[in-house]
C-alpha atoms as one frame of an Amber mdcrd trajectory, in Angstrom:
protein
   0.056   0.042  -0.028   2.928   2.419   0.940   4.803   1.572  -2.304   1.663
   2.645  -4.172   1.276   5.859  -2.535   4.846   6.564  -3.208   4.504   5.629
  -6.798   1.495   8.126  -7.436   3.672  10.742  -5.513   6.328  10.290  -7.866
   4.177  10.361 -11.052   2.207  13.355  -9.829   5.641  15.107  -9.067   6.742
  14.109 -12.501   3.695  15.519 -14.196   3.958  18.772 -12.105   7.630  19.144
 -13.175   6.886  18.679 -16.788   4.049  21.224 -16.598   6.088  23.977 -14.783
   8.991  23.250 -17.164   6.877  23.871 -20.220   5.213  26.757 -18.779   8.757
  28.418 -17.881   9.840  27.877 -21.546   6.865  29.400 -22.812   7.393  32.543
 -20.693  11.037  32.603 -21.293  10.793  32.396 -25.063  12.629  35.716 -25.643
  15.446  34.279 -23.698  15.789  30.646 -24.695  14.639  30.653 -28.120  17.765
  32.487 -29.642  20.189  30.401 -27.217  18.903  27.158 -28.339  18.913  28.090
 -31.887  22.555  29.228 -31.357  23.662  25.969 -29.693  22.266  24.163 -32.753
  23.726  26.398 -35.054  27.197  26.230 -33.403  27.210  22.562 -33.460  26.657
  22.589 -37.154  29.771  24.833 -37.636  31.658  23.146 -35.114  33.658  20.682
 -37.473  34.741  23.538 -39.708  35.600  25.796 -36.624  37.922  23.078 -35.208
  39.731  22.700 -38.803  40.077  26.463 -39.215  41.603  26.647 -35.607  44.563
  24.712 -36.966  45.612  27.784 -39.136  44.110  30.650 -37.036  43.442  31.674
 -33.626  40.139  30.360 -32.182  38.641  33.953 -31.890  38.990  34.584 -35.658
  37.648  31.034 -36.462  34.497  31.743 -34.187  34.142  35.149 -35.911  34.291
  33.909 -39.441  31.982  30.978 -38.687  29.372  33.330 -37.180  29.829  35.556
 -40.144  29.348  32.898 -42.409  26.156  31.740 -40.726  24.782  35.187 -40.502
  25.408  35.720 -44.387  23.823  32.377 -45.305  20.786  33.247 -43.319  20.615
  36.525 -44.849  20.942  35.014 -48.204  18.011  32.497 -47.642  15.743  35.203
 -46.121  16.349  37.577 -49.302  15.394  34.493 -51.534  12.420  34.003 -49.681
  11.406  37.468 -49.418  11.859  37.756 -53.166   9.393  34.772 -53.788   6.905
  36.145 -51.356   6.905  39.499 -53.173   6.248  37.775 -56.309   3.802  35.750
 -54.898   2.106  38.947 -53.613   2.230  40.573 -56.872   0.786  37.491 -58.695
  -1.953  36.784 -55.968  -4.676  38.993 -57.725  -4.356  36.907 -60.771  -4.134
  33.529 -58.950  -7.209  34.462 -56.894  -9.079  35.239 -59.933  -7.979  31.775
 -61.559  -8.815  30.089 -58.291 -12.241  31.402 -57.655 -14.230  29.313 -60.126
 -12.332  26.194 -58.520 -13.335  27.197 -55.211 -16.820  27.644 -56.132 -16.788
  24.012 -57.581 -15.621  22.809 -54.276 -18.227  24.765 -52.493 -20.958  23.008
 -54.531 -19.462  19.717 -54.305 -19.296  20.106 -50.266 -22.877  21.367 -50.142
 -24.121  18.110 -52.309 -22.051  15.639 -50.454 -21.759  16.982 -46.774 -24.307
  18.082 -44.304 -23.167  21.811 -44.741 -25.755  24.161 -46.092 -25.418  27.727
 -47.782 -26.338  29.364 -44.567 -23.251  27.837 -42.762 -20.880  29.248 -45.590
 -22.485  32.594 -45.738 -22.308  32.764 -42.141 -18.488  32.090 -41.901 -17.899
  34.186 -44.791 -19.672  37.340 -42.941 -17.751  36.731 -39.642 -14.460  36.915
 -41.480 -15.211  40.009 -43.240 -16.547  41.627 -40.119 -13.456  40.593 -38.178
 -11.427  41.997 -41.061 -13.310  45.453 -40.914 -13.337  45.788 -37.314  -9.961
  45.221 -36.654  -7.782  48.290 -35.572  -5.093  49.350 -38.235  -3.096  51.409
 -35.727  -2.973  48.457 -33.294  -1.867  46.089 -35.856   0.856  48.131 -37.064
   1.954  48.629 -33.548   2.098  44.868 -33.095   3.986  44.544 -36.302   6.622
  46.813 -35.677   6.981  45.213 -31.977   7.228  41.913 -33.169   9.864  42.977
 -35.885  12.055  44.734 -33.391  11.786  41.793 -31.208  12.724  39.445 -34.043
  15.565  41.546 -35.397  17.022  41.703 -31.726  16.765  37.924 -31.304  18.044
  37.252 -34.649  21.272  39.598 -34.123  21.594  38.011 -30.608  21.782  34.668
 -31.974  24.939  35.087 -33.832  26.572  36.822 -30.880  25.702  33.554 -29.013
  27.215  31.359 -31.485  30.471  33.474 -31.408  30.798  32.935 -27.694  29.611
  29.361 -27.745  32.375  28.580 -30.315  35.015  30.338 -28.416  34.309  29.318
 -24.898  33.025  25.839 -25.463  36.087  24.136 -23.576  34.779  26.356 -20.426
  31.221  24.900 -20.693  32.743  21.240 -21.141  34.947  21.713 -18.175  32.018
  22.970 -15.982  30.085  19.619 -16.801  33.284  17.487 -15.980  33.818  19.345
 -12.673  30.296  18.734 -11.518  30.474  15.182 -12.006  32.234  12.687  -9.639
  35.828  11.670 -10.215  35.083   8.331 -11.063  32.871   9.000 -13.880  34.906
  12.099 -15.647  36.339   9.856 -18.038  33.096   8.141 -19.023  31.453  11.433
 -19.354  34.153  13.126 -21.339  34.049  10.297 -24.057  30.195  10.636 -24.077
  30.212  14.188 -24.395  32.841  14.022 -27.272  30.867  11.386 -29.052  27.614
  12.808 -28.705  28.579  16.330 -29.879  30.572  14.609 -32.841  27.451  12.588
 -33.807  25.069  15.239 -33.356  26.924  17.946 -35.369  27.194  15.382 -38.213
  23.747  14.688 -38.090  22.722  18.194 -38.160  24.778  19.144 -40.955  23.814
  16.355 -42.860  20.045  17.001 -42.628  20.759  20.654 -43.760  22.512  19.366
 -46.821  19.917  16.819 -47.375  17.084  19.834 -47.293  19.358  21.994 -49.477
  19.563  19.184 -52.080  15.997  18.441 -51.812  15.058  22.086 -52.224  17.256
  21.784 -55.640  15.410  19.011 -56.710  12.036  20.237 -56.104  13.011  23.692
 -58.029  14.010  21.832 -60.890  10.861  19.705 -61.199   8.290  22.128 -60.078
   9.828  24.957 -62.384   9.595  22.518 -65.433   5.952  21.530 -64.404   5.111
  25.197 -64.442   4.211  25.885 -60.678   3.970  29.388 -59.664   6.605  30.653
 -57.293   8.218  27.197 -57.746  11.313  28.233 -55.461   9.202  29.427 -52.494
   7.162  26.073 -52.706  10.480  23.981 -52.945  11.896  25.576 -49.963   9.255
  24.977 -47.876   8.485  21.600 -49.138  12.031  20.695 -48.165  11.778  22.230
 -44.703   8.419  20.111 -44.483  10.209  16.684 -45.305  11.706  17.317 -41.355
   8.143  15.863 -40.529   7.968  12.088 -41.551   4.985  11.408 -43.919   3.054
  14.436 -42.827   5.548  16.892 -44.450   5.588  15.291 -47.616   1.907  15.376
 -47.845   1.693  18.831 -46.940   4.518  19.841 -49.483   2.359  18.041 -52.162
  -0.658  19.813 -51.293   0.894  23.047 -51.209   2.395  22.494 -54.654  -0.960
  21.399 -56.143  -2.510  24.613 -54.749   0.031  26.787 -56.447   0.216  24.825
 -59.564  -2.896  23.060 -60.596  -5.594  25.079 -58.863  -4.176  28.123 -60.162
  -3.690  26.918 -63.683  -6.077  24.119 -64.043  -3.884  22.428 -66.442  -3.549
  18.366 -66.116   0.111  18.557 -67.102   0.906  20.740 -64.350  -0.634  18.366
 -61.954   1.078  15.219 -63.469   4.439  17.062 -63.244   3.752  18.036 -59.467
   3.129  14.258 -58.977   6.044  13.023 -60.863   8.394  15.590 -59.184   7.545
  14.444 -55.571   7.719  10.785 -56.799  11.047  10.815 -58.057  12.440  13.161
 -55.281  11.011  10.784 -52.631  12.458   7.930 -54.213  15.957   9.784 -54.719
  15.737  10.923 -50.835  14.940   7.524 -49.604  17.268   5.416 -51.493  20.204
   7.714 -52.501  20.441  10.882 -50.383  19.180   9.724 -46.888  21.566   6.741
 -46.569  24.770   8.456 -47.847  24.147  11.728 -46.394  22.454  11.401 -43.149
  22.963   7.449 -42.701  22.281   5.965 -39.377  23.914   8.306 -37.309  20.758
   9.291 -35.374  17.297   7.625 -36.627  14.506   9.263 -34.311  11.170   7.259
 -34.560   8.756   9.383 -36.903   5.915   8.968 -33.968   8.099  11.060 -31.629
   9.239  13.391 -34.266   5.666  14.324 -34.907   5.063  14.693 -30.995   8.026
  16.763 -30.566   7.203  19.056 -33.457   3.426  19.456 -32.068   5.158  20.279
 -28.736   7.546  22.710 -30.193   4.762  24.731 -31.833   2.904  24.759 -28.756
   5.980  26.194 -26.656   7.519  28.464 -29.249   5.639  28.577 -32.241   7.309
  28.279 -35.723  10.842  28.431 -34.219   9.796  25.736 -31.687   8.950  23.497
 -34.848  12.204  24.220 -36.394  14.162  23.351 -33.345  12.170  20.364 -32.355
  13.860  17.811 -34.408  17.576  18.801 -34.075  16.941  19.009 -30.221  15.418
  15.780 -30.105  18.103  14.290 -32.243  20.758  15.542 -29.655  18.741  14.225
 -26.811  18.467  10.658 -28.385  22.315  10.742 -29.142  22.855  11.754 -25.284
  20.426   9.119 -23.983  21.709   6.311 -25.939  25.560   7.143 -25.102  24.611
   7.077 -21.398  24.473   3.661 -20.017  21.573   4.311 -17.496  19.436   6.270
 -20.066  20.373   3.798 -22.995  16.630   1.897 -23.027  15.193   5.695 -23.451
  17.630   6.305 -26.446  16.433   3.100 -27.858  12.667   3.641 -27.383  12.727
   6.981 -29.385  15.072   5.914 -32.204  13.568   4.141 -35.180  16.426   1.502
 -35.359  19.392   0.620 -33.215  22.283   2.909 -33.078  25.355   1.508 -34.787
  28.413   1.341 -32.738  31.677   3.465 -33.652
C-alpha cells in the first residue's frame, strides 16, 4: 500500500515538473529561443571551426563561422522574401483563376456533406466583419513590435554562436567538474561522441534539405508551378516531419500549380516531381548523407514538432527535431538512459 502511494506521488511530481518546465519555457521564449538556436547552429559549424583553428586563432575562427552563418541566413531570407513579394504581386491573378475552382468545391461540399449555404455565408460574413473591425493602428504597432523583437533575437543568436564557439571548453570543463571523479572519463567520452554525432547529423540534415530544395525547384519549375522556389524551399523544410511533411508539401504545390492554372499537365508534373524526389531521398540521399547516425522514430518526431509549436511557435517547430536528435544521442550514449535512447530511435544505433 505504501509503495503504491509513493509511486503515485512520484508520478504526480513528474507531471507537475513537466508542466512547470513547459510553462517556464513558454514564458521565457525571448531568452531561450535564440540561445537554443545558437547551440544548434554552433554544433553545425563546429567541425569547420575546429578545422579552421589549425590555421588561425580560435577567436578568428569563431568570428568567421558566425559571419558565415549570418551571411547564409541573410541570403535565404532574401531569396524567400523575393518569392513572397512575387507571390503577393501575382496574388490577384491567382485569386481570379482559383475562384471558379473554389466555387466548384463549395458546390461539391454542399451536395455531399451536411453543410448548407447558410453555414458558408455565415462564415464568410464573420471573416469580413472581423477584418473590417480590426484596428489598423493596433495591427501596425503589433507588427513593428514583433519585427523589432525578431531583429534583436536574430542578431543576438549570432553573438551567442560566437561565444559558444570560443568558450566551448569552459562549458565542457564545467560539466566535468560537477560530475564525480570516478565518472569523469566516461562523461568526457560521452560528451565528445555525442557532440560529434549530433554535429554530423545536423549538418547532414541541412545538406539533405538543400539538395531536396534544388530537386523540387527543378521539377516544379519545369512543371510550371508559380513561385516554385518558395514552394520548393518550404516543401524541403517540411520533409523534417515524416509522412505528414511530404503530404503538406505536395498539397501546397498542387494549390500553387494545378488550382491556379487548371492544367492537367501541371498536376502530372507535380506528382512526378514528388515521386522521383522521394525515391531519390529515400534510397540515395538519406543513406549517404545522413546515414544511421541518429534515426529518431517518426512518431516521436511528430510529437516533438507539435510540442515545439505549442511552446515556441514556428521557431519551436524548427528546433524540435534537431534538439530531439541531440537528446537521443546523449540518452543512447549514457548507460543508465540507453533504453530511452532505443525507445526514441527508429533503429538501433551503430556502434563506432
